[in-house]
Amino acid sequence: MSSTSQKHKDFVAEPMGEKNVMSLAGIGEALGRRLEEKGFDKAYVVLGQFLVLKKDEELFRDWLKDTCGANSKQQGDCYGCLREWCDSFL
Amino acid sequence: MRRLFAAPAHCRPSRRTTEPPPPPSASPPLFPMLVPCEYRTRDPWWVQVPLSKSRLKSDLVAHNVPLPSDHSRKEVYVGLHAKHIDPKHGADFSSDEEEEARGGEDGQEDGPSGEDMQDITGLTDDELKASLLQHGVRTGPIVASTRAVYERRLQKLLQSYGPAETAANGVGDAAAYSDSEEEEEEDDEGDKEGKEEESGKARAAGRPGCWEPHSVRNAGNAVKSALEAGRPHAPSGLSAKFSVDEPPGLAAAVPTPVSTSDEGSGSSASSRSRSFSITRMVEEGSGRPTSRRPIKGAAGRPVQYKYPDVPPASPLTLERREVERRLVPFYIQLLVFLALACVLNLVFICMEDSWYNPLLPLLEGLSEVAGSEEGQTAGQTTADPVDLLAQDSLSG
């Protein structure tokens, strides 16, 4: 949950627009490809899942692990970045 | 819907032996108008129960079946559903199978077992939501993409809460277990009594550690034995007192043997063989380190619940409790309020009484002073012309 990564800052700094799913913190090349295969090609699709799980950390982590096999740190990064984005833009 | 529940039940052959199928009249199909009798045994089940496309989709997702493209027709989904989820149903379908399936659906909310996942996947979205709510989980929307997550959550909850839940319900498996346990204990006890009777009290010294294996259940057995002893139809030799080998732990606890028993134990040659009152043993047994904890609620002890705060308090209630704890108690508030009211009332009364006395004269005095001053100044300013006029007239 290090909120200091450059990717995190970049993502949280502005509306996500049409950003790719790989622009999410914690989602790298491999995880992004896996997510894209499942239809989660844009960051806002993941945001939708995040919201439909009611921003619940445990559920979202569980889902992310199940969907793309993210490890604990990656789950935390992705969750933190989406939550912070929501805090400032939702 | 019933047909849909039946799907997972078919994968559970073990249930068939345990649960007798209910009579067909007991559970009529939910959609009698949609399921004509002549189709029931012949058609595949998805023809009989109309499933929506979204329902099929969520089922497929729940079973980790890759979905076809978004614009596929419903037949594609139905085919996938039949292929991946329930091949047995898609195949030949006989009427006796149907009954068993219906019988199996009764056990959907069972405790944790290998069949849990199938039970959960058999639930509809609403039922899944309801059962999660029973476990204190407030779910968001359960849709195709979130269903898998919630199913896992529920399964986890069932696994963690499972034993306690079934015990709390007191029905089903738990009841069966407790019944069997009781029977076992009773049998054990009966065996013991039988042994006592057949072996006689003279033989008692031969088994010094007789109570040791049962020490864990001493309290429970002893209570029972005491009850048993109180009954009039107890065995003749054991009517009021039991002559049992003394447990090693009791040797120190009961230094003086209570030899009130009949001739059998009194004539026993062994010094270890002593008779003691069962009630005494119950008292001592609870204090022994090896004995098990007292039975909750037995012998007048208060029932202690394992989880005192059973209903999980929501953050709002916790917050409210916190606030209430910081607030001044109600009666103090009332007292302060009354005192304030009295003081204010007194002040008001005093004000009313002395309103005109001290203040009005003061005000009048002030106004008088002001008026006199004005008059003086006016008099001074107008004094000269008046005086002049007066002097004029006087002079004129």
Short mmCIF file of C-alpha atoms in Angstrom, two decimals:
data_model
loop_
_atom_site.label_atom_id
_atom_site.label_comp_id
_atom_site.label_asym_id
_atom_site.label_seq_id
_atom_site.Cartn_x
_atom_site.Cartn_y
_atom_site.Cartn_z
CA MET A 1 0.00 0.00 0.00
CA SER A 2 2.77 2.40 -0.72
CA SER A 3 0.94 5.44 -1.99
CA THR A 4 4.11 7.02 -3.16
CA SER A 5 4.67 5.21 -6.39
CA GLN A 6 4.83 7.35 -9.46
CA LYS A 7 2.14 5.33 -11.15
CA HIS A 8 -0.17 5.89 -8.25
CA LYS A 9 0.45 9.62 -8.26
CA ASP A 10 -0.07 9.85 -11.97
CA PHE A 11 -3.32 7.96 -11.84
CA VAL A 12 -4.72 9.83 -8.89
CA ALA A 13 -3.73 13.23 -10.25
CA GLU A 14 -6.37 13.46 -12.95
CA PRO A 15 -9.64 11.96 -14.20
CA MET A 16 -8.96 8.56 -15.65
CA GLY A 17 -10.68 9.20 -18.94
CA GLU A 18 -9.90 6.41 -21.33
CA LYS A 19 -6.78 5.23 -19.61
CA ASN A 20 -5.71 1.69 -20.12
CA VAL A 21 -6.10 -0.82 -17.33
CA MET A 22 -2.33 -1.00 -17.06
CA SER A 23 -2.22 2.57 -15.89
CA LEU A 24 -3.68 1.41 -12.59
CA ALA A 25 -1.14 1.15 -9.84
CA GLY A 26 -0.23 -2.42 -9.14
CA ILE A 27 -1.39 -3.62 -12.53
CA GLY A 28 1.59 -4.32 -14.67
CA GLU A 29 2.10 -5.88 -18.04
CA ALA A 30 1.11 -9.42 -17.14
CA LEU A 31 -1.84 -8.63 -14.92
CA GLY A 32 -3.09 -6.07 -17.40
CA ARG A 33 -3.06 -8.59 -20.18
CA ARG A 34 -4.95 -11.07 -18.06
CA LEU A 35 -7.53 -8.46 -17.17
CA GLU A 36 -7.90 -7.48 -20.79
CA GLU A 37 -8.56 -11.07 -21.68
CA LYS A 38 -11.42 -11.07 -19.22
CA GLY A 39 -12.86 -7.94 -20.72
CA PHE A 40 -11.46 -5.44 -18.26
CA ASP A 41 -9.54 -3.47 -20.85
CA LYS A 42 -9.98 0.03 -19.48
CA ALA A 43 -9.31 1.38 -16.04
CA TYR A 44 -12.90 2.50 -15.75
CA VAL A 45 -14.11 -1.07 -16.15
CA VAL A 46 -12.07 -2.05 -13.14
CA LEU A 47 -13.41 1.02 -11.41
CA GLY A 48 -16.90 -0.23 -12.17
CA GLN A 49 -16.15 -3.53 -10.52
CA PHE A 50 -14.60 -1.69 -7.62
CA LEU A 51 -17.74 0.35 -7.21
CA VAL A 52 -20.15 -2.50 -7.66
CA LEU A 53 -18.34 -4.25 -4.83
CA LYS A 54 -19.13 -1.15 -2.81
CA LYS A 55 -15.48 -0.17 -2.45
CA ASP A 56 -15.03 -3.08 -0.09
CA GLU A 57 -11.34 -3.78 0.21
CA GLU A 58 -11.60 -7.44 1.02
CA LEU A 59 -14.03 -8.21 -1.75
CA PHE A 60 -12.10 -6.21 -4.27
CA ARG A 61 -8.83 -7.83 -3.35
CA ASP A 62 -10.50 -11.19 -3.55
CA TRP A 63 -11.90 -10.41 -6.94
CA LEU A 64 -8.62 -9.07 -8.26
CA LYS A 65 -6.78 -12.11 -7.08
CA ASP A 66 -9.33 -14.36 -8.65
CA THR A 67 -9.45 -12.50 -11.93
CA CYS A 68 -5.80 -11.90 -12.67
CA GLY A 69 -3.89 -13.59 -9.89
CA ALA A 70 -2.58 -10.41 -8.34
CA ASN A 71 -0.47 -10.79 -5.26
CA SER A 72 -1.13 -9.02 -2.03
CA LYS A 73 0.94 -5.95 -2.80
CA GLN A 74 -0.52 -5.56 -6.24
CA GLN A 75 -4.02 -5.90 -4.82
CA GLY A 76 -3.25 -3.28 -2.24
CA ASP A 77 -1.75 -0.87 -4.77
CA CYS A 78 -4.68 -1.21 -7.10
CA TYR A 79 -7.22 -0.85 -4.34
CA GLY A 80 -5.48 2.14 -2.85
CA CYS A 81 -5.18 3.90 -6.14
CA LEU A 82 -8.82 3.38 -7.05
CA ARG A 83 -10.00 4.39 -3.63
CA GLU A 84 -7.98 7.55 -3.67
CA TRP A 85 -9.14 8.36 -7.14
CA CYS A 86 -12.73 7.94 -5.98
CA ASP A 87 -12.10 10.13 -2.98
CA SER A 88 -10.99 12.98 -5.13
CA PHE A 89 -13.08 12.61 -8.26
CA LEU A 90 -16.29 10.84 -7.36
CA MET B 1 -36.81 -22.62 -9.78
CA ARG B 2 -37.12 -25.92 -8.06
CA ARG B 3 -35.61 -27.54 -11.05
CA LEU B 4 -32.76 -25.20 -10.84
CA PHE B 5 -32.06 -26.09 -7.23
CA ALA B 6 -32.14 -29.67 -8.19
CA ALA B 7 -29.07 -29.23 -10.30
CA PRO B 8 -26.46 -29.38 -7.57
CA ALA B 9 -28.38 -31.92 -5.62
CA HIS B 10 -27.81 -34.44 -8.31
CA CYS B 11 -24.13 -34.45 -7.70
CA ARG B 12 -24.61 -35.66 -4.17
CA PRO B 13 -25.14 -39.35 -4.10
CA SER B 14 -24.58 -39.53 -0.35
CA ARG B 15 -27.70 -37.52 0.35
CA ARG B 16 -29.88 -40.08 -1.27
CA THR B 17 -29.23 -42.59 1.40
CA THR B 18 -29.71 -40.22 4.28
CA GLU B 19 -32.78 -38.37 3.19
CA PRO B 20 -35.83 -40.28 2.18
CA PRO B 21 -37.55 -38.68 -0.76
CA PRO B 22 -40.69 -36.88 0.26
CA PRO B 23 -43.96 -37.93 -1.29
CA PRO B 24 -44.47 -36.26 -4.63
CA SER B 25 -47.63 -34.59 -3.42
CA ALA B 26 -45.71 -32.86 -0.66
CA SER B 27 -43.75 -30.62 -2.98
CA PRO B 28 -45.59 -29.67 -6.10
CA PRO B 29 -43.59 -27.94 -8.80
CA LEU B 30 -43.51 -24.21 -8.63
CA PHE B 31 -44.57 -23.74 -12.18
CA PRO B 32 -47.33 -26.21 -12.77
CA MET B 33 -48.69 -24.20 -15.60
CA LEU B 34 -45.35 -24.05 -17.29
CA VAL B 35 -44.49 -27.66 -16.74
CA PRO B 36 -47.06 -29.93 -18.25
CA CYS B 37 -46.92 -33.43 -16.91
CA GLU B 38 -46.20 -35.11 -20.19
CA TYR B 39 -43.03 -33.05 -20.66
CA ARG B 40 -41.71 -33.50 -17.22
CA THR B 41 -39.93 -36.76 -17.71
CA ARG B 42 -38.92 -36.31 -21.27
CA ASP B 43 -37.66 -32.88 -21.96
CA PRO B 44 -34.36 -31.54 -20.76
CA TRP B 45 -34.78 -29.44 -17.69
CA TRP B 46 -33.96 -26.09 -19.21
CA VAL B 47 -36.95 -26.40 -21.49
CA GLN B 48 -39.19 -26.92 -18.51
CA VAL B 49 -37.90 -24.03 -16.48
CA PRO B 50 -37.55 -20.84 -18.41
CA LEU B 51 -34.24 -19.25 -17.52
CA SER B 52 -33.43 -15.72 -18.45
CA LYS B 53 -30.36 -15.03 -20.45
CA SER B 54 -28.78 -13.04 -17.67
CA ARG B 55 -29.49 -15.84 -15.25
CA LEU B 56 -27.77 -18.30 -17.53
CA LYS B 57 -24.89 -15.92 -17.90
CA SER B 58 -24.39 -15.55 -14.20
CA ASP B 59 -24.59 -19.28 -13.75
CA LEU B 60 -21.91 -19.74 -16.35
CA VAL B 61 -19.74 -17.17 -14.70
CA ALA B 62 -20.28 -18.81 -11.37
CA HIS B 63 -19.03 -22.06 -12.78
CA ASN B 64 -16.02 -20.42 -14.36
CA VAL B 65 -17.20 -21.16 -17.83
CA PRO B 66 -15.89 -18.70 -20.39
CA LEU B 67 -18.78 -16.70 -21.75
CA PRO B 68 -19.44 -16.49 -25.45
CA SER B 69 -19.46 -13.12 -27.10
CA ASP B 70 -22.05 -10.61 -26.02
CA HIS B 71 -24.25 -10.96 -29.03
CA SER B 72 -24.66 -14.70 -28.86
CA ARG B 73 -28.15 -16.05 -28.84
CA LYS B 74 -29.73 -17.63 -25.84
CA GLU B 75 -29.36 -21.10 -27.29
CA VAL B 76 -25.61 -20.74 -27.05
CA TYR B 77 -25.89 -20.01 -23.36
CA VAL B 78 -28.30 -22.84 -22.81
CA GLY B 79 -26.00 -25.22 -24.56
CA LEU B 80 -23.03 -24.11 -22.53
CA HIS B 81 -25.09 -24.33 -19.36
CA ALA B 82 -26.11 -27.87 -20.09
CA LYS B 83 -22.63 -28.86 -21.14
CA HIS B 84 -20.63 -27.44 -18.27
CA ILE B 85 -22.95 -27.16 -15.37
CA ASP B 86 -25.28 -30.07 -15.39
CA PRO B 87 -24.62 -32.77 -17.90
CA LYS B 88 -26.69 -35.23 -15.95
CA HIS B 89 -29.77 -33.17 -16.24
CA GLY B 90 -29.29 -32.70 -19.90
CA ALA B 91 -29.14 -36.43 -20.34
CA ASP B 92 -31.85 -38.87 -19.57
CA PHE B 93 -34.11 -37.75 -16.80
CA SER B 94 -36.29 -40.15 -14.93
CA SER B 95 -39.05 -39.45 -12.51
CA ASP B 96 -37.44 -41.09 -9.50
CA GLU B 97 -34.39 -38.94 -10.01
CA GLU B 98 -36.61 -35.96 -9.85
CA GLU B 99 -37.97 -36.94 -6.51
CA GLU B 100 -34.57 -37.47 -5.08
CA ALA B 101 -33.52 -34.15 -6.39
CA ARG B 102 -36.40 -32.55 -4.61
CA GLY B 103 -35.50 -34.34 -1.45
CA GLY B 104 -31.96 -33.13 -1.72
CA GLU B 105 -32.83 -29.51 -2.00
CA ASP B 106 -34.04 -29.42 1.57
CA GLY B 107 -30.50 -29.57 2.81
CA GLN B 108 -29.30 -26.50 1.05
CA GLU B 109 -28.36 -24.53 4.12
CA ASP B 110 -26.33 -27.31 5.61
CA GLY B 111 -23.17 -26.88 7.50
CA PRO B 112 -19.83 -26.89 5.78
CA SER B 113 -19.10 -29.88 3.72
CA GLY B 114 -17.78 -30.78 0.36
CA GLU B 115 -21.13 -30.05 -1.15
CA ASP B 116 -21.18 -26.49 0.07
CA MET B 117 -19.99 -24.90 -3.11
CA GLN B 118 -22.60 -26.68 -5.11
CA ASP B 119 -25.27 -25.61 -2.67
CA ILE B 120 -24.17 -22.04 -2.94
CA THR B 121 -24.00 -22.05 -6.69
CA GLY B 122 -27.51 -23.42 -6.72
CA LEU B 123 -28.83 -20.37 -4.92
CA THR B 124 -30.37 -17.55 -6.85
CA ASP B 125 -28.92 -14.11 -6.56
CA ASP B 126 -31.55 -13.04 -4.07
CA GLU B 127 -31.10 -16.11 -1.94
CA LEU B 128 -27.37 -15.64 -1.95
CA LYS B 129 -27.89 -12.10 -0.83
CA ALA B 130 -30.29 -13.18 1.89
CA SER B 131 -28.02 -15.85 3.25
CA LEU B 132 -25.10 -13.43 3.28
CA LEU B 133 -27.27 -11.00 5.17
CA GLN B 134 -27.98 -13.73 7.69
CA HIS B 135 -24.27 -13.82 8.32
CA GLY B 136 -24.16 -10.09 8.79
CA VAL B 137 -22.67 -9.24 5.43
CA ARG B 138 -24.36 -6.43 3.58
CA THR B 139 -23.84 -7.10 -0.04
CA GLY B 140 -23.84 -4.84 -2.98
CA PRO B 141 -25.53 -5.81 -6.17
CA ILE B 142 -25.04 -9.44 -7.02
CA VAL B 143 -24.48 -9.55 -10.72
CA ALA B 144 -22.58 -11.81 -13.03
CA SER B 145 -19.25 -10.23 -12.25
CA THR B 146 -19.69 -10.08 -8.49
CA ARG B 147 -21.48 -13.34 -7.87
CA ALA B 148 -18.33 -15.43 -7.73
CA VAL B 149 -16.84 -13.14 -5.11
CA TYR B 150 -19.92 -13.28 -2.94
CA GLU B 151 -20.19 -17.03 -3.29
CA ARG B 152 -16.67 -17.41 -2.01
CA ARG B 153 -17.46 -15.05 0.82
CA LEU B 154 -20.47 -17.07 1.84
CA GLN B 155 -18.57 -20.28 1.64
CA LYS B 156 -15.86 -18.86 3.83
CA LEU B 157 -18.45 -17.70 6.31
CA LEU B 158 -20.12 -21.07 6.33
CA GLN B 159 -16.83 -22.75 6.96
CA SER B 160 -15.89 -20.47 9.80
CA TYR B 161 -19.31 -20.26 11.41
CA GLY B 162 -20.43 -23.71 10.45
CA PRO B 163 -20.14 -25.70 13.69
CA ALA B 164 -21.44 -22.94 15.90
CA GLU B 165 -24.32 -22.32 13.60
CA THR B 166 -25.49 -25.88 13.49
CA ALA B 167 -25.11 -26.12 17.25
CA ALA B 168 -27.14 -22.99 17.70
CA ASN B 169 -29.85 -24.27 15.44
CA GLY B 170 -30.04 -27.43 17.42
CA VAL B 171 -31.51 -29.33 14.54
CA GLY B 172 -30.23 -31.56 11.82
CA ASP B 173 -26.72 -32.81 12.18
CA ALA B 174 -26.06 -31.21 15.51
CA ALA B 175 -29.07 -32.85 17.04
CA ALA B 176 -28.00 -36.16 15.63
CA TYR B 177 -24.55 -35.77 17.08
CA SER B 178 -25.73 -34.73 20.49
CA ASP B 179 -28.24 -37.52 20.57
CA SER B 180 -25.69 -40.12 19.72
CA GLU B 181 -23.32 -38.70 22.30
CA GLU B 182 -25.94 -38.90 24.96
CA GLU B 183 -26.77 -42.43 24.08
CA GLU B 184 -23.16 -43.32 24.18
CA GLU B 185 -22.82 -41.85 27.62
CA GLU B 186 -25.88 -43.56 28.84
CA ASP B 187 -24.64 -46.80 27.46
CA ASP B 188 -21.35 -46.19 29.12
CA GLU B 189 -23.05 -45.54 32.35
CA GLY B 190 -25.23 -48.57 31.97
CA ASP B 191 -22.15 -50.64 31.29
CA LYS B 192 -20.54 -49.29 34.38
CA GLU B 193 -23.50 -50.09 36.52
CA GLY B 194 -23.68 -53.50 34.97
CA LYS B 195 -20.07 -54.07 35.75
CA GLU B 196 -20.56 -52.93 39.26
CA GLU B 197 -23.44 -55.23 39.74
CA GLU B 198 -21.81 -58.24 38.25
CA SER B 199 -18.43 -57.81 39.77
CA GLY B 200 -19.60 -56.90 43.25
CA LYS B 201 -17.98 -54.53 45.58
CA ALA B 202 -15.26 -56.90 46.71
CA ARG B 203 -13.69 -56.67 43.30
CA ALA B 204 -13.51 -52.94 43.39
CA ALA B 205 -9.91 -52.78 44.51
CA GLY B 206 -8.76 -54.54 41.39
CA ARG B 207 -9.18 -51.48 39.19
CA PRO B 208 -7.48 -48.52 40.73
CA GLY B 209 -7.67 -46.30 37.69
CA CYS B 210 -11.24 -47.06 36.83
CA TRP B 211 -12.38 -43.48 36.74
CA GLU B 212 -9.36 -42.14 35.02
CA PRO B 213 -10.43 -42.61 31.43
CA HIS B 214 -13.76 -41.04 32.18
CA SER B 215 -12.33 -38.19 34.10
CA VAL B 216 -13.04 -35.80 31.29
CA ARG B 217 -16.66 -36.53 31.54
CA ASN B 218 -16.78 -36.93 35.25
CA ALA B 219 -18.96 -33.97 35.91
CA GLY B 220 -21.51 -34.87 33.32
CA ASN B 221 -21.68 -38.50 34.27
CA ALA B 222 -21.73 -37.69 37.91
CA VAL B 223 -24.65 -35.34 37.51
CA LYS B 224 -26.47 -37.98 35.63
CA SER B 225 -25.58 -40.58 38.16
CA ALA B 226 -26.83 -38.37 40.90
CA LEU B 227 -30.10 -37.98 39.11
CA GLU B 228 -30.16 -41.66 38.52
CA ALA B 229 -29.47 -42.30 42.17
CA GLY B 230 -32.39 -40.14 43.15
CA ARG B 231 -34.81 -42.28 41.21
CA PRO B 232 -36.69 -44.92 43.10
CA HIS B 233 -36.08 -47.63 40.55
CA ALA B 234 -32.31 -47.47 40.74
CA PRO B 235 -30.44 -50.74 41.12
CA SER B 236 -30.91 -52.15 44.59
CA GLY B 237 -27.26 -52.26 45.58
CA LEU B 238 -26.63 -48.76 44.33
CA SER B 239 -29.77 -47.05 45.45
CA ALA B 240 -28.26 -44.08 47.20
CA LYS B 241 -24.52 -44.58 47.09
CA PHE B 242 -22.20 -45.79 44.50
CA SER B 243 -19.30 -47.88 45.45
CA VAL B 244 -16.71 -46.96 42.95
CA ASP B 245 -12.98 -47.03 42.92
CA GLU B 246 -11.61 -43.85 44.18
CA PRO B 247 -10.04 -41.73 41.54
CA PRO B 248 -6.44 -40.80 42.27
CA GLY B 249 -7.26 -37.14 42.18
CA LEU B 250 -9.88 -37.59 44.83
CA ALA B 251 -7.55 -39.32 47.26
CA ALA B 252 -6.33 -35.97 48.50
CA ALA B 253 -9.61 -34.22 48.07
CA VAL B 254 -11.54 -36.69 50.16
CA PRO B 255 -9.28 -37.62 53.02
CA THR B 256 -11.95 -39.20 55.15
CA PRO B 257 -14.01 -41.71 53.28
CA VAL B 258 -17.70 -41.44 53.84
CA SER B 259 -18.42 -45.01 54.73
CA THR B 260 -22.14 -44.85 54.99
CA SER B 261 -22.67 -47.59 52.49
CA ASP B 262 -23.96 -51.06 53.06
CA GLU B 263 -22.08 -54.19 53.97
CA GLY B 264 -20.34 -54.62 50.60
CA SER B 265 -17.95 -51.74 50.69
CA GLY B 266 -17.59 -51.86 54.43
CA SER B 267 -16.26 -55.39 54.28
CA SER B 268 -13.94 -54.67 51.43
CA ALA B 269 -10.42 -55.63 52.36
CA SER B 270 -8.67 -53.06 50.26
CA SER B 271 -8.02 -49.71 51.78
CA ARG B 272 -8.34 -48.10 48.38
CA SER B 273 -11.87 -49.23 47.94
CA ARG B 274 -14.02 -46.60 49.45
CA SER B 275 -17.50 -45.53 48.95
CA PHE B 276 -18.38 -41.93 48.75
CA SER B 277 -21.44 -39.99 48.02
CA ILE B 278 -22.01 -39.06 44.45
CA THR B 279 -23.11 -35.59 45.32
CA ARG B 280 -19.87 -35.07 47.13
CA MET B 281 -18.07 -36.25 44.10
CA VAL B 282 -19.89 -33.77 41.97
CA GLU B 283 -18.75 -31.04 44.27
CA GLU B 284 -15.19 -32.19 44.22
CA GLY B 285 -15.15 -33.04 40.59
CA SER B 286 -15.68 -29.49 39.48
CA GLY B 287 -12.60 -28.38 41.33
CA ARG B 288 -10.27 -30.96 39.96
CA PRO B 289 -7.74 -29.89 37.41
CA THR B 290 -8.37 -32.78 35.08
CA SER B 291 -12.09 -32.60 35.10
CA ARG B 292 -13.84 -30.86 32.34
CA ARG B 293 -15.48 -27.52 32.73
CA PRO B 294 -18.89 -27.54 34.31
CA ILE B 295 -21.81 -28.09 32.08
CA LYS B 296 -23.36 -24.81 31.22
CA GLY B 297 -26.75 -24.39 32.72
CA ALA B 298 -26.60 -27.63 34.62
CA ALA B 299 -27.13 -27.83 38.36
CA GLY B 300 -28.32 -24.27 38.64
CA ARG B 301 -25.20 -22.70 37.25
CA PRO B 302 -25.86 -19.71 35.06
CA VAL B 303 -25.67 -20.30 31.37
CA GLN B 304 -22.59 -18.70 29.91
CA TYR B 305 -22.67 -17.95 26.28
CA LYS B 306 -19.56 -18.32 24.30
CA TYR B 307 -20.20 -15.15 22.37
CA PRO B 308 -21.77 -12.60 24.66
CA ASP B 309 -22.37 -10.06 21.95
CA VAL B 310 -24.09 -12.21 19.45
CA PRO B 311 -25.62 -9.52 17.28
CA PRO B 312 -22.72 -7.71 15.68
CA ALA B 313 -23.13 -4.05 16.39
CA SER B 314 -22.99 -1.77 13.44
CA PRO B 315 -20.53 1.11 13.50
CA LEU B 316 -23.44 3.46 13.99
CA THR B 317 -24.60 1.74 17.14
CA LEU B 318 -21.06 1.59 18.44
CA GLU B 319 -20.73 5.28 17.85
CA ARG B 320 -23.99 5.93 19.62
CA ARG B 321 -22.92 3.82 22.57
CA GLU B 322 -19.70 5.74 22.73
CA VAL B 323 -21.58 9.01 22.76
CA GLU B 324 -23.99 7.74 25.38
CA ARG B 325 -21.14 6.67 27.57
CA ARG B 326 -19.66 10.14 27.52
CA LEU B 327 -22.93 11.88 28.22
CA VAL B 328 -23.96 12.83 31.75
CA PRO B 329 -26.51 10.45 33.20
CA PHE B 330 -30.11 11.35 32.69
CA TYR B 331 -31.05 11.99 36.31
CA ILE B 332 -28.17 14.41 36.73
CA GLN B 333 -29.36 16.26 33.68
CA LEU B 334 -32.83 16.39 35.16
CA LEU B 335 -31.53 17.67 38.47
CA VAL B 336 -29.47 20.38 36.86
CA PHE B 337 -32.42 21.39 34.75
CA LEU B 338 -34.72 21.61 37.76
CA ALA B 339 -32.18 23.62 39.72
CA LEU B 340 -31.75 26.03 36.84
CA ALA B 341 -35.48 26.36 36.47
CA CYS B 342 -35.84 27.15 40.20
CA VAL B 343 -33.12 29.78 40.09
CA LEU B 344 -34.60 31.42 37.03
CA ASN B 345 -38.04 31.38 38.57
CA LEU B 346 -36.74 33.04 41.73
CA VAL B 347 -34.98 35.66 39.70
CA PHE B 348 -38.11 36.35 37.73
CA ILE B 349 -40.22 36.67 40.85
CA CYS B 350 -37.74 39.02 42.43
CA MET B 351 -37.63 41.06 39.28
CA GLU B 352 -41.40 41.32 39.20
CA ASP B 353 -41.59 42.45 42.81
CA SER B 354 -38.86 45.00 42.63
CA TRP B 355 -39.44 46.18 39.10
CA TYR B 356 -41.23 49.33 40.03
CA ASN B 357 -39.59 49.94 43.36
CA PRO B 358 -35.89 50.37 42.78
CA LEU B 359 -35.75 50.92 39.08
CA LEU B 360 -38.68 53.19 38.28
CA PRO B 361 -37.84 55.89 40.79
CA LEU B 362 -34.31 55.73 39.56
CA LEU B 363 -35.48 56.14 36.02
CA GLU B 364 -37.90 58.85 37.03
CA GLY B 365 -35.18 60.51 38.96
CA LEU B 366 -32.99 60.34 35.92
CA SER B 367 -35.68 61.78 33.70
CA GLU B 368 -36.43 64.43 36.28
CA VAL B 369 -32.83 65.36 36.45
CA ALA B 370 -32.68 65.46 32.69
CA GLY B 371 -35.86 67.48 32.48
CA SER B 372 -34.78 69.93 35.11
CA GLU B 373 -31.46 70.34 33.44
CA GLU B 374 -33.19 70.99 30.14
CA GLY B 375 -35.51 73.38 31.78
CA GLN B 376 -32.64 75.17 33.36
CA THR B 377 -30.76 75.46 30.15
CA ALA B 378 -33.89 76.52 28.31
CA GLY B 379 -34.64 79.00 31.00
CA GLN B 380 -31.19 80.38 30.81
CA THR B 381 -31.31 80.73 27.04
CA THR B 382 -34.75 82.22 27.00
CA ALA B 383 -34.29 84.20 30.12
CA ASP B 384 -32.80 87.21 28.43
CA PRO B 385 -35.53 87.97 25.87
CA VAL B 386 -38.26 87.32 28.38
CA ASP B 387 -36.56 89.49 30.82
CA LEU B 388 -36.06 92.10 28.18
CA LEU B 389 -39.68 91.92 27.18
CA ALA B 390 -40.75 92.07 30.78
CA GLN B 391 -38.46 94.99 31.33
CA ASP B 392 -39.83 96.63 28.17
CA SER B 393 -43.41 96.19 29.24
CA LEU B 394 -42.61 97.31 32.69
CA SER B 395 -40.76 100.24 31.34
CA GLY B 396 -43.41 100.82 28.62
#
